[in-house]
PDB file of C-alpha atoms in Angstrom:
ATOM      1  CA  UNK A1460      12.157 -11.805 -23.982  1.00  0.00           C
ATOM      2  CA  UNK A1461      11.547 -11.807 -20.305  1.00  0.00           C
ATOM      3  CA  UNK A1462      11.643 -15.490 -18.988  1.00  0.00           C
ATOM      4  CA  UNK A1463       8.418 -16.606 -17.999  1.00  0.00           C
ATOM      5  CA  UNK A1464       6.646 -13.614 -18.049  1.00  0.00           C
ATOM      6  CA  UNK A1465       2.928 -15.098 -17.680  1.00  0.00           C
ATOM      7  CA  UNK A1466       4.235 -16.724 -14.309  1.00  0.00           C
ATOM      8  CA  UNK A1467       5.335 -13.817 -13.464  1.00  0.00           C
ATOM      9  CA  UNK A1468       1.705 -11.745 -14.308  1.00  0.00           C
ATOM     10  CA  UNK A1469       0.067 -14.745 -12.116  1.00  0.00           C
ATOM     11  CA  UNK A1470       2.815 -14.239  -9.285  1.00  0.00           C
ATOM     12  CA  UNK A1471       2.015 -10.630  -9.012  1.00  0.00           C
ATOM     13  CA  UNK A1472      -1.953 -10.773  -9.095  1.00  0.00           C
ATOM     14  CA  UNK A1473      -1.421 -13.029  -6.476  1.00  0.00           C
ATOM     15  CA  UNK A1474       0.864 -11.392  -4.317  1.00  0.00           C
ATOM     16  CA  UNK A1475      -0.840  -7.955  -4.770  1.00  0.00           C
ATOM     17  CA  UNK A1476      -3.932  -8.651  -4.060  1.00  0.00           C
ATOM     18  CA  UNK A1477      -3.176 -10.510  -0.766  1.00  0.00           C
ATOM     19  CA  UNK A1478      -4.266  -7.603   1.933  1.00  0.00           C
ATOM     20  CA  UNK A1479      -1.733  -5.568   3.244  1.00  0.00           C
ATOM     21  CA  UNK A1480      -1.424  -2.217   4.672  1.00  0.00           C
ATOM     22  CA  UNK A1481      -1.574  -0.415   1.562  1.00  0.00           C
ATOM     23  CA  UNK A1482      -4.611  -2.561   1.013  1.00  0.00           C
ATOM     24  CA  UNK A1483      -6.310  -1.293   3.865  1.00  0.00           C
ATOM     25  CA  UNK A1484      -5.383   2.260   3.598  1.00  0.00           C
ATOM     26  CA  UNK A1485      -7.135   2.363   0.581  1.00  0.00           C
ATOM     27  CA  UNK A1486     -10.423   0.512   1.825  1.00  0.00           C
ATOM     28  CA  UNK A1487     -10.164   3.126   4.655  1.00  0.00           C
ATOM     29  CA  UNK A1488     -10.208   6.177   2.581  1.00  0.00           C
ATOM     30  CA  UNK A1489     -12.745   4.713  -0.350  1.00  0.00           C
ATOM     31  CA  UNK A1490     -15.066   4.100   2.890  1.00  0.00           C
ATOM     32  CA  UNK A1491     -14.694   7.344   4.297  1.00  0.00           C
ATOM     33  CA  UNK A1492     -13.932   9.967   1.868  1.00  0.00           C
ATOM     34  CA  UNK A1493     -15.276   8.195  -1.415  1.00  0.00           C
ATOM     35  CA  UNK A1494     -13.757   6.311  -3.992  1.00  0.00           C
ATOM     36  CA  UNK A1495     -12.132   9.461  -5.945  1.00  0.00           C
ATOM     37  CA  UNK A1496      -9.966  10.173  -3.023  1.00  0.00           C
ATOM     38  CA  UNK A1497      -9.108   6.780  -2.323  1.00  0.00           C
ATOM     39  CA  UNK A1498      -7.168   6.554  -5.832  1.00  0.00           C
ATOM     40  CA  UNK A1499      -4.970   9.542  -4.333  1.00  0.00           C
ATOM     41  CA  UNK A1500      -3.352   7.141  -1.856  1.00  0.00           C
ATOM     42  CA  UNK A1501      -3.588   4.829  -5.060  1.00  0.00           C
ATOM     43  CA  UNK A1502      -1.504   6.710  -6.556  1.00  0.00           C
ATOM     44  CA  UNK A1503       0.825   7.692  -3.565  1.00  0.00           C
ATOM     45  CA  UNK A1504       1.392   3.865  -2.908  1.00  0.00           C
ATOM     46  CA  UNK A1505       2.090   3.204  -6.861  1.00  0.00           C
ATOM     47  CA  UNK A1506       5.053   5.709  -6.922  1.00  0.00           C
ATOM     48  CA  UNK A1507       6.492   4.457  -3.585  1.00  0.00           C
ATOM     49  CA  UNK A1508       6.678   1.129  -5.213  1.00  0.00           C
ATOM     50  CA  UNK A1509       8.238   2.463  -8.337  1.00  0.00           C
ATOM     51  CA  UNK A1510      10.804   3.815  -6.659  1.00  0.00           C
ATOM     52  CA  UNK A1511      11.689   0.886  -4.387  1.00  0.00           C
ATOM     53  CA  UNK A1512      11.684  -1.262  -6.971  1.00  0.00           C
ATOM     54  CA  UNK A1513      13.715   1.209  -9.082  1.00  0.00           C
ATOM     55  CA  UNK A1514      16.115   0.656  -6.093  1.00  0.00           C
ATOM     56  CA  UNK A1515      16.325  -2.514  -6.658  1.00  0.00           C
ATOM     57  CA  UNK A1516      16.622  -2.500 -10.260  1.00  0.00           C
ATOM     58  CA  UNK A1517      19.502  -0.143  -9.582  1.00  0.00           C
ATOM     59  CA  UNK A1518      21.570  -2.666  -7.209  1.00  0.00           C
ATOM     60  CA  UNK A1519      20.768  -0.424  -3.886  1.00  0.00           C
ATOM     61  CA  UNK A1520      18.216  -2.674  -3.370  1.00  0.00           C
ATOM     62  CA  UNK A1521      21.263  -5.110  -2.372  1.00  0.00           C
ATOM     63  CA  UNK A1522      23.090  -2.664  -0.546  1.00  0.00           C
ATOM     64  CA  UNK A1523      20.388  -1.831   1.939  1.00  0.00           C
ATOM     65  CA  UNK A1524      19.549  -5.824   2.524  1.00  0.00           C
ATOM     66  CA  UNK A1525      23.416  -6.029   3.307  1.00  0.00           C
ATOM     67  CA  UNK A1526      23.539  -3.350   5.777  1.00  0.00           C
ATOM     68  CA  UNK A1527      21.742  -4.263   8.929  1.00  0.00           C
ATOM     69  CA  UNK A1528      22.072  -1.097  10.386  1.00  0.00           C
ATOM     70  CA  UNK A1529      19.994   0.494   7.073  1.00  0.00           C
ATOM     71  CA  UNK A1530      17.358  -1.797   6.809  1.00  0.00           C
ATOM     72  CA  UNK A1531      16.795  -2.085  10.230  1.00  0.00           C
ATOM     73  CA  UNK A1532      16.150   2.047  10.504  1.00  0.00           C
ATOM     74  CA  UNK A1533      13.995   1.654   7.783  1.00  0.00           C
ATOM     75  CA  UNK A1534      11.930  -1.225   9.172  1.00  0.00           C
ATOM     76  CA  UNK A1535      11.680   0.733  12.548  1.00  0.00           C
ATOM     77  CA  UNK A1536      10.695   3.816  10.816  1.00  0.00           C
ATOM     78  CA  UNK A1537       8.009   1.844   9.076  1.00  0.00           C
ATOM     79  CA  UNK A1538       6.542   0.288  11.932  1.00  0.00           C
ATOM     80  CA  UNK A1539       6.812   3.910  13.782  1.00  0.00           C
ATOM     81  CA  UNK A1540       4.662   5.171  10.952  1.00  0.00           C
ATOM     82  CA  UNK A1541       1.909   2.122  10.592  1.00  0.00           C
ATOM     83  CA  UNK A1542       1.309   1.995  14.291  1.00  0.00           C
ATOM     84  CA  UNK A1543       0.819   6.013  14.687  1.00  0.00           C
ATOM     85  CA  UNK A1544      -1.678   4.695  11.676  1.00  0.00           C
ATOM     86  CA  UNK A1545      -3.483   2.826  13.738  1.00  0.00           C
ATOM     87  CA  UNK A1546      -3.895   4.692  16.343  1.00  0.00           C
ATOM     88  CA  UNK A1547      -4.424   7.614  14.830  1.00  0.00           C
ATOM     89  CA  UNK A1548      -7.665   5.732  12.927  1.00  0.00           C
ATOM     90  CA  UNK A1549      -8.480   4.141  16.383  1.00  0.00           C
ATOM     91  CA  UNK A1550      -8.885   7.556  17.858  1.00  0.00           C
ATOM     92  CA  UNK A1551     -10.791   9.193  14.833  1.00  0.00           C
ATOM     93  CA  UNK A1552     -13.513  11.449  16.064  1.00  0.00           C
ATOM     94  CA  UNK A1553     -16.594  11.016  13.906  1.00  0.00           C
ATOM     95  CA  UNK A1554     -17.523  14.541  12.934  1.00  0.00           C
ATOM     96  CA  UNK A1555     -13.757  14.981  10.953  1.00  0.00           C
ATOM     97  CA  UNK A1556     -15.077  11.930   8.921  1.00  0.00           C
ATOM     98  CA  UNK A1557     -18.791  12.243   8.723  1.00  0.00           C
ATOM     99  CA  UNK A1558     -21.056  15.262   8.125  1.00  0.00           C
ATOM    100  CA  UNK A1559     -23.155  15.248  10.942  1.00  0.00           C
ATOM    101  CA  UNK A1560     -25.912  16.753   8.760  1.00  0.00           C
ATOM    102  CA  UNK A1561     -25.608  14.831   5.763  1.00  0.00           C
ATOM    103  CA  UNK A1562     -24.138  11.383   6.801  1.00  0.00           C
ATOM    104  CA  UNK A1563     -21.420  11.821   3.699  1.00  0.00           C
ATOM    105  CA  UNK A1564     -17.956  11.872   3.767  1.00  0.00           C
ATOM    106  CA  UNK A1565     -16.112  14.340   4.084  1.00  0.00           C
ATOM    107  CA  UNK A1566     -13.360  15.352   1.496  1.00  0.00           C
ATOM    108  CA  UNK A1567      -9.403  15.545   2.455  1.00  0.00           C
ATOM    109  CA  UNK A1568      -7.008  17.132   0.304  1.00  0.00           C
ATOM    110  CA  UNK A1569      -5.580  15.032  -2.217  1.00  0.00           C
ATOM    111  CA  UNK A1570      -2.466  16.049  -2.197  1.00  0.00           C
ATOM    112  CA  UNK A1571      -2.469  14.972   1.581  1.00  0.00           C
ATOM    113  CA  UNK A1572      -3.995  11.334   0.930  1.00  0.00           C
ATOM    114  CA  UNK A1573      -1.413  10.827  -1.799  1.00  0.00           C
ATOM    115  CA  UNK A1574       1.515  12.038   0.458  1.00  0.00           C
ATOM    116  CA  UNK A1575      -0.266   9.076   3.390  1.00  0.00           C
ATOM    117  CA  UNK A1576      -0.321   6.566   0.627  1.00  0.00           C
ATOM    118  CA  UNK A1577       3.501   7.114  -0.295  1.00  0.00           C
ATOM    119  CA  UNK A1578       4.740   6.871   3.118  1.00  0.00           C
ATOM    120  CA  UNK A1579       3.210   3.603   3.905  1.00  0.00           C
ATOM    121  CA  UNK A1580       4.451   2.293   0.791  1.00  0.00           C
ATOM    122  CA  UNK A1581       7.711   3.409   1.220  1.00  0.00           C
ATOM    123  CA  UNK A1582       7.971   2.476   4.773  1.00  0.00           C
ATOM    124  CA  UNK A1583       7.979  -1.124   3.797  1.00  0.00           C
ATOM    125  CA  UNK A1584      11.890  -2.551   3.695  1.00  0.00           C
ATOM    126  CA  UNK A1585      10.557  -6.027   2.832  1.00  0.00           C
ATOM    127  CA  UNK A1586       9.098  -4.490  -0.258  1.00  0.00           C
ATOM    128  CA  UNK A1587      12.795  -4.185  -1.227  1.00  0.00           C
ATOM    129  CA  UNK A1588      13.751  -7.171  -0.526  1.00  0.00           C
ATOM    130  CA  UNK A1589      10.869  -8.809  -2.664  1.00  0.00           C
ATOM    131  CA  UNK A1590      11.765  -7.101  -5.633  1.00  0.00           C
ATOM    132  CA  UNK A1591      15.726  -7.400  -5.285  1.00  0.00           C
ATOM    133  CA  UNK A1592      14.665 -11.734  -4.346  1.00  0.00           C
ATOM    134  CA  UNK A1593      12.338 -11.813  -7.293  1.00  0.00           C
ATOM    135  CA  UNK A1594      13.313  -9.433 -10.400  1.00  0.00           C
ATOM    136  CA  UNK A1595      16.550 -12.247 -10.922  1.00  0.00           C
ATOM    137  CA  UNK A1596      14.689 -15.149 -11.545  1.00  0.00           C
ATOM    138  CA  UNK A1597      12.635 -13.695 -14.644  1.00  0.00           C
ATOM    139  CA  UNK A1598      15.664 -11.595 -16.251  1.00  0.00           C
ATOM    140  CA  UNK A1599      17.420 -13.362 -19.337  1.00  0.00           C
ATOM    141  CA  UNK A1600      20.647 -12.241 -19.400  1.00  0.00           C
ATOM    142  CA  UNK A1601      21.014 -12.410 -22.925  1.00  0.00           C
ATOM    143  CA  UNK A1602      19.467  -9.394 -23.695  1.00  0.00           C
ATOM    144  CA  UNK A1603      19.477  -5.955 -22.523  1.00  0.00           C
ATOM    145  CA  UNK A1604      18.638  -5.938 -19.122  1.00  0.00           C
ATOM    146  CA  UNK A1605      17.072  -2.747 -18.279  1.00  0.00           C
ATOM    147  CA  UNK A1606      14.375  -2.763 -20.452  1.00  0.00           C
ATOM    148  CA  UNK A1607      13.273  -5.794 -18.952  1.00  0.00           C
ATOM    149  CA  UNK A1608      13.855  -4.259 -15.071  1.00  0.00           C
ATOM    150  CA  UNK A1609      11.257  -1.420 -16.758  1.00  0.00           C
ATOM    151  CA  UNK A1610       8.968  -4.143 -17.983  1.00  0.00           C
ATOM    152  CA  UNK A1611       8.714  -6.565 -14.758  1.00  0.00           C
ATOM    153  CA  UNK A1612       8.446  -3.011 -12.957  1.00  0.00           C
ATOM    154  CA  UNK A1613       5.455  -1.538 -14.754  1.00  0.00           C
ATOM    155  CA  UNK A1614       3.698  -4.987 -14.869  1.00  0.00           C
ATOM    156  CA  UNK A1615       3.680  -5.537 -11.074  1.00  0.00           C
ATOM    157  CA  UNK A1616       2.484  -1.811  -9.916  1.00  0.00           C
ATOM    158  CA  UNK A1617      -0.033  -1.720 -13.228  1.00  0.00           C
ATOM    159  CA  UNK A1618      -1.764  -4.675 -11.863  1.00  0.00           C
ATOM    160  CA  UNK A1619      -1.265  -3.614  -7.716  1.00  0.00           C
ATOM    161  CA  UNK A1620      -2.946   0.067  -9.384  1.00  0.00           C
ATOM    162  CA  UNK A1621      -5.587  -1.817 -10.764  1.00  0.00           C
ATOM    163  CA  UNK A1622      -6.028  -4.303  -7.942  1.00  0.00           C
ATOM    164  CA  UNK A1623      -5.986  -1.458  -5.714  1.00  0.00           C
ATOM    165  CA  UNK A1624      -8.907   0.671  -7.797  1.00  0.00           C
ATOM    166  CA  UNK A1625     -10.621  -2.694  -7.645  1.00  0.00           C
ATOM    167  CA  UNK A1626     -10.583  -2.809  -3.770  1.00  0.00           C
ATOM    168  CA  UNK A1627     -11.661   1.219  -3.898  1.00  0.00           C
ATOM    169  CA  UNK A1628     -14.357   0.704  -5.889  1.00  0.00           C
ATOM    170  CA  UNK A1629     -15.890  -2.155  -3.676  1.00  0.00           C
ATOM    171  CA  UNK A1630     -15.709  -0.334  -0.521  1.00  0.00           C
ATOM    172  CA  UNK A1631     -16.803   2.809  -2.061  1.00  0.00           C
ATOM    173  CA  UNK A1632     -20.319   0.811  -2.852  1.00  0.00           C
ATOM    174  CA  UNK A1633     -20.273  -0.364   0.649  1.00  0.00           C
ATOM    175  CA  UNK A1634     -20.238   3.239   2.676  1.00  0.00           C
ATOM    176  CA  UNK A1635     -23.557   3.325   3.169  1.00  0.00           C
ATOM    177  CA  UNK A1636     -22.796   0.766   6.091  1.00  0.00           C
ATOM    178  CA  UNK A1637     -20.856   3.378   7.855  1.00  0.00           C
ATOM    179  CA  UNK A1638     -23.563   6.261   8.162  1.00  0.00           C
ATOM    180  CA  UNK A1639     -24.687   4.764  11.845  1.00  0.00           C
ATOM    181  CA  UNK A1640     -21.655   6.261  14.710  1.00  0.00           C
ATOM    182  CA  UNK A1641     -21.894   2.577  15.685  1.00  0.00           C
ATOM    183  CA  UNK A1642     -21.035   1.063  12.366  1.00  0.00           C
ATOM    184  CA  UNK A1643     -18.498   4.007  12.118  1.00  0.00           C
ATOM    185  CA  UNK A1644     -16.580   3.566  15.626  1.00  0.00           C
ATOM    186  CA  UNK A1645     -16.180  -0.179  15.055  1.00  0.00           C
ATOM    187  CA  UNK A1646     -14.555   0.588  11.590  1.00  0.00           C
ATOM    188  CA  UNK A1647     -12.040   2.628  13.128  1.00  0.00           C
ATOM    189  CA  UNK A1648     -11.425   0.501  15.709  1.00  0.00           C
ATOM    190  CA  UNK A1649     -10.592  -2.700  12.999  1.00  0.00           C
ATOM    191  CA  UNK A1650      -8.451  -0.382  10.959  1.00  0.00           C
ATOM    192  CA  UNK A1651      -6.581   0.889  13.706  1.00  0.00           C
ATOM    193  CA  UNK A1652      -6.113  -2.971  15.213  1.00  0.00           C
ATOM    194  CA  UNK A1653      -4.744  -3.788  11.424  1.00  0.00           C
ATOM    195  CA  UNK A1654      -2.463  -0.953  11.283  1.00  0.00           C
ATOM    196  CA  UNK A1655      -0.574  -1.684  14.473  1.00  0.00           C
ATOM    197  CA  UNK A1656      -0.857  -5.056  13.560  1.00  0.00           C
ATOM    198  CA  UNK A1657       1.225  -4.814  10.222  1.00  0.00           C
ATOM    199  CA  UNK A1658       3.549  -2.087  12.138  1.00  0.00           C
ATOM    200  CA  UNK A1659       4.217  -5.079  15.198  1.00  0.00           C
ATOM    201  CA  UNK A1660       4.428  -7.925  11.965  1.00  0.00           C
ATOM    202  CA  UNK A1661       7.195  -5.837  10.175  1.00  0.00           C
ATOM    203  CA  UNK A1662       8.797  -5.303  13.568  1.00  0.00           C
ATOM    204  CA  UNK A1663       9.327  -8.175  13.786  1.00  0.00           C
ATOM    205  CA  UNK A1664       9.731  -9.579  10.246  1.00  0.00           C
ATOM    206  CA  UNK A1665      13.047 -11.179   9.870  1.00  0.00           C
TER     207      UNK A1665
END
């Protein structure tokens, strides 16, 4: 039995449903392209997180957090990757978003929004070192410890998936706001300001 599992469910709602860039990515695409896409970058971000916490699982986790040299590439990569986010979103031109006949969104591929969903995920070292800080303290070491790694895994990205559809589905009912070009620029303004934002925070995250 995992030790205190239900603190564990009530750290991870918590912690998951605290905004972050993954958070915002997918507010960003339910807005614009609908709330079907948005659960490709959903999905995207929920096997990034698998695998980093499969890393940590694994030990590597602990590896990477020892080598400065590693974790630092990986943090600069991330916040290379957030702030072309941001401005990429910042300099959006309205008719690859918006039909300028219809007002409706227009579709990406999913395969694309999943791949941008993954790499912000995955560009997130601290992510790591939350999982390899955390997964210890609810293990019991009296019983098999893998299937318990599995178990703490699947809890935390089942409820950041849900979390995340949650947060889809809300903005999806809101994109009506963002027929008007005015309503639209200032969007892409905000989520360009929050995705340099996290990429400067994680910069300089020690």
């Amino acid at each position: 039995m995992i030790n205190n599992y239900f603190i564990f469910i009530a750290l991870a709602v918590t912690v998951v449903a605290i905004p972050g860039p993954a958070v915002v990515l997918t507010i960003k695409n339910s807005l614009q392209y609908g709330f079907k896409l948005a659960t490709a970058n959903i999905v995207g971000n929920f096997l990034a997180m698998i695998m980093l916490a499969s890393l940590s699982a694994l030990g590597l986790g602990a590896i990477i957090l020892a080598s400065t040299t590693i974790f630092t590439t990986i943090k600069l990569i991330g916040c290379g990757y957030l702030v072309y986010l941001g401005i990429k979103a910042w300099r959006a031109p309205q008719p690859s978003i918006f039909s300028p006949k219809t007002g409706k969104p227009i579709h990406r591929s999913f395969s694309a929004v999943v791949k941008e969903g993954f790499y912000v995920g995955i560009a997130n070292p601290k992510a790591i070192a939350f999982f390899t800080a955390l997964f210890p303290h609810f293990i019991d070491q009296g019983r098999a410890v893998i299937p318990q790694f599995l178990t703490l895994i699947l809890t935390i990205e089942g409820i950041s998936f849900v979390v995340l559809l949650l947060y889809a589905y809300l903005a999806g009912k809101a994109s009506t706001i963002l027929i008007h070009h005015r309503s639209r620029s200032v969007f892409n303004k905000l989520t360009g300001i929050s995705f340099i934002g996290f990429g400067i925070a994680l910069l300089y995250e020690e």
